[in-house]
Short mmCIF file of N, CA and C in Angstrom, two decimals:
data_model
loop_
_atom_site.label_atom_id
_atom_site.label_comp_id
_atom_site.label_asym_id
_atom_site.label_seq_id
_atom_site.Cartn_x
_atom_site.Cartn_y
_atom_site.Cartn_z
N MET A 1 0.80 -1.19 0.08
CA MET A 1 -0.08 0.00 0.02
C MET A 1 0.84 1.24 -0.04
N SER A 2 0.42 2.25 -0.73
CA SER A 2 1.22 3.48 -0.68
C SER A 2 0.83 4.23 0.35
N PRO A 3 1.65 5.30 0.96
CA PRO A 3 1.36 6.22 1.97
C PRO A 3 -0.15 6.76 1.89
N HIS A 4 -0.25 7.16 0.60
CA HIS A 4 -1.83 7.70 0.51
C HIS A 4 -2.85 6.60 0.58
N ASP A 5 -2.70 5.37 0.17
CA ASP A 5 -3.59 4.34 0.52
C ASP A 5 -3.75 4.07 1.90
N LYS A 6 -2.63 4.06 2.59
CA LYS A 6 -2.78 3.79 4.19
C LYS A 6 -3.54 4.96 4.67
N LEU A 7 -3.39 6.22 4.38
CA LEU A 7 -3.93 7.37 5.04
C LEU A 7 -5.45 7.14 4.73
N CYS A 8 -5.71 6.93 3.53
CA CYS A 8 -7.29 6.75 3.21
C CYS A 8 -7.96 5.73 4.06
N ALA A 9 -7.19 4.48 4.05
CA ALA A 9 -7.83 3.50 4.86
C ALA A 9 -7.84 3.78 6.42
N ALA A 10 -7.07 4.47 6.78
CA ALA A 10 -7.08 4.78 8.19
C ALA A 10 -8.15 5.75 8.59
N ILE A 11 -8.32 6.73 7.57
CA ILE A 11 -9.58 7.74 7.70
C ILE A 11 -10.68 6.98 7.56
N ALA A 12 -10.86 6.00 6.66
CA ALA A 12 -12.16 5.29 6.50
C ALA A 12 -12.51 4.42 7.75
N ILE A 13 -11.59 3.84 8.46
CA ILE A 13 -11.59 3.16 9.74
C ILE A 13 -12.32 4.18 10.85
N LEU A 14 -11.67 5.22 10.85
CA LEU A 14 -11.92 6.19 11.99
C LEU A 14 -13.36 6.80 11.59
N GLN A 15 -13.73 7.09 10.54
CA GLN A 15 -15.02 7.44 9.98
C GLN A 15 -16.11 6.49 10.44
N ASP A 16 -15.75 5.27 10.19
CA ASP A 16 -16.67 4.09 10.39
C ASP A 16 -16.97 4.09 11.96
N HIS A 17 -15.86 4.34 12.78
CA HIS A 17 -16.25 4.27 14.10
C HIS A 17 -16.85 5.54 14.71
N ILE A 18 -16.53 6.67 14.19
CA ILE A 18 -17.22 7.80 14.59
C ILE A 18 -18.64 8.01 14.11
N LEU A 19 -18.86 7.69 12.83
CA LEU A 19 -20.16 7.73 12.31
C LEU A 19 -21.22 6.73 12.94
N ALA A 20 -20.65 5.63 13.25
CA ALA A 20 -21.56 4.49 13.61
C ALA A 20 -21.62 4.35 15.11
N SER A 21 -20.81 4.97 15.96
CA SER A 21 -20.76 4.81 17.38
C SER A 21 -21.89 5.82 17.97
N GLY A 22 -22.52 5.45 18.93
CA GLY A 22 -23.42 6.29 19.82
C GLY A 22 -24.78 6.71 18.83
N THR A 23 -25.05 5.75 17.83
CA THR A 23 -26.09 6.04 17.03
C THR A 23 -26.94 4.71 17.01
N GLU A 24 -28.18 4.82 16.30
CA GLU A 24 -28.95 3.58 16.17
C GLU A 24 -28.48 2.77 14.94
N TYR A 25 -27.63 3.46 14.14
CA TYR A 25 -27.28 2.72 12.92
C TYR A 25 -26.40 1.60 13.16
N ASN A 26 -26.43 0.51 12.30
CA ASN A 26 -25.56 -0.65 12.41
C ASN A 26 -24.45 -0.32 11.43
N ALA A 27 -23.27 -0.27 12.14
CA ALA A 27 -21.86 -0.10 11.26
C ALA A 27 -21.77 -1.13 10.16
N GLU A 28 -22.12 -2.39 10.59
CA GLU A 28 -21.80 -3.41 9.55
C GLU A 28 -22.78 -3.13 8.40
N MET A 29 -23.94 -2.62 8.55
CA MET A 29 -24.85 -2.34 7.27
C MET A 29 -24.31 -1.05 6.74
N MET A 30 -23.93 -0.17 7.37
CA MET A 30 -23.61 1.18 6.81
C MET A 30 -22.30 1.16 6.04
N PHE A 31 -21.33 0.35 6.48
CA PHE A 31 -19.96 0.25 5.93
C PHE A 31 -19.48 -0.98 5.66
N PRO A 32 -20.17 -1.86 4.97
CA PRO A 32 -19.92 -3.32 4.90
C PRO A 32 -18.52 -3.45 4.10
N LEU A 33 -18.18 -2.63 3.27
CA LEU A 33 -16.80 -2.75 2.51
C LEU A 33 -15.63 -2.21 3.19
N ARG A 34 -15.85 -1.59 4.40
CA ARG A 34 -14.72 -0.92 4.98
C ARG A 34 -14.26 -1.68 6.39
N ARG A 35 -14.81 -2.79 6.39
CA ARG A 35 -14.45 -3.54 7.72
C ARG A 35 -13.20 -4.47 7.34
N PHE A 36 -12.43 -4.66 8.40
CA PHE A 36 -11.15 -5.49 8.22
C PHE A 36 -11.30 -6.67 9.06
N GLU A 37 -10.43 -7.56 8.90
CA GLU A 37 -10.56 -8.94 9.80
C GLU A 37 -9.85 -8.65 11.01
N THR A 38 -8.99 -7.72 11.09
CA THR A 38 -8.34 -7.41 12.41
C THR A 38 -9.01 -6.42 13.25
N ALA A 39 -8.61 -6.14 14.31
CA ALA A 39 -9.26 -5.03 15.12
C ALA A 39 -8.91 -3.67 14.43
N SER A 40 -10.26 -3.18 13.88
CA SER A 40 -9.93 -2.06 13.06
C SER A 40 -9.18 -0.85 13.57
N LEU A 41 -9.40 -0.44 14.77
CA LEU A 41 -8.78 0.73 15.30
C LEU A 41 -7.17 0.40 15.59
N GLU A 42 -6.86 -0.72 15.72
CA GLU A 42 -5.43 -1.14 15.83
C GLU A 42 -4.81 -1.22 14.48
N LEU A 43 -5.55 -1.52 13.53
CA LEU A 43 -5.06 -1.39 12.06
C LEU A 43 -4.82 0.06 11.80
N ALA A 44 -5.84 0.89 11.98
CA ALA A 44 -5.80 2.40 11.74
C ALA A 44 -4.55 2.93 12.40
N GLU A 45 -4.09 2.58 13.66
CA GLU A 45 -2.95 3.04 14.21
C GLU A 45 -1.79 2.62 13.33
N THR A 46 -1.76 1.28 13.15
CA THR A 46 -0.72 0.74 12.18
C THR A 46 -0.43 1.54 11.01
N LEU A 47 -1.45 1.65 10.39
CA LEU A 47 -1.33 2.39 9.07
C LEU A 47 -0.86 3.86 9.25
N LEU A 48 -1.45 4.53 10.21
CA LEU A 48 -0.89 5.91 10.41
C LEU A 48 0.55 5.95 11.00
N SER A 49 0.88 4.94 11.71
CA SER A 49 2.34 5.02 12.23
C SER A 49 3.27 4.65 11.17
N ASP A 50 2.80 3.88 10.17
CA ASP A 50 3.63 3.44 9.02
C ASP A 50 3.92 4.69 8.17
N ILE A 51 3.08 5.55 8.05
CA ILE A 51 3.37 6.75 7.16
C ILE A 51 4.01 8.08 7.81
N VAL A 52 4.23 7.92 9.20
CA VAL A 52 4.89 9.01 9.84
C VAL A 52 6.25 9.30 9.22
N PRO A 53 7.17 8.17 8.99
CA PRO A 53 8.47 8.54 8.34
C PRO A 53 8.38 9.16 6.95
N TYR A 54 7.24 8.76 6.30
CA TYR A 54 7.13 9.38 4.93
C TYR A 54 6.72 10.78 5.16
N LEU A 55 5.84 11.16 6.16
CA LEU A 55 5.42 12.44 6.26
C LEU A 55 6.52 13.29 6.81
N GLU A 56 7.46 12.77 7.65
CA GLU A 56 8.56 13.61 8.15
C GLU A 56 9.51 13.85 7.03
N SER A 57 9.75 12.96 6.08
CA SER A 57 10.66 13.25 4.89
C SER A 57 9.98 14.28 3.94
N VAL A 58 8.73 14.22 3.74
CA VAL A 58 7.95 15.27 2.96
C VAL A 58 8.21 16.64 3.51
N LYS A 59 8.01 16.64 4.97
CA LYS A 59 8.19 17.90 5.61
C LYS A 59 9.63 18.41 5.44
N GLU A 60 10.63 17.61 5.61
CA GLU A 60 12.04 18.02 5.50
C GLU A 60 12.38 18.57 4.06
N ARG A 61 11.65 17.93 3.12
CA ARG A 61 12.00 18.52 1.74
C ARG A 61 11.18 19.73 1.52
N THR A 62 10.21 20.02 2.13
CA THR A 62 9.35 21.24 1.80
C THR A 62 9.79 22.46 2.63
N ALA A 63 10.68 22.06 3.66
CA ALA A 63 11.06 23.26 4.58
C ALA A 63 12.21 23.89 4.02
#
């Protein structure tokens, strides 16, 4: 996965949890294609931590 793909996946996971938590809506029904086999918030954290070095290198190049 590219850094962009990882960021998009992490955002989708977080949206899934935010939009579906605390409501009467069923997350499994609302976002059936955005579910992962592993614990989704742990996966989001992994995806985001994977792109930190990439973001730091971009920051250094643009500074």
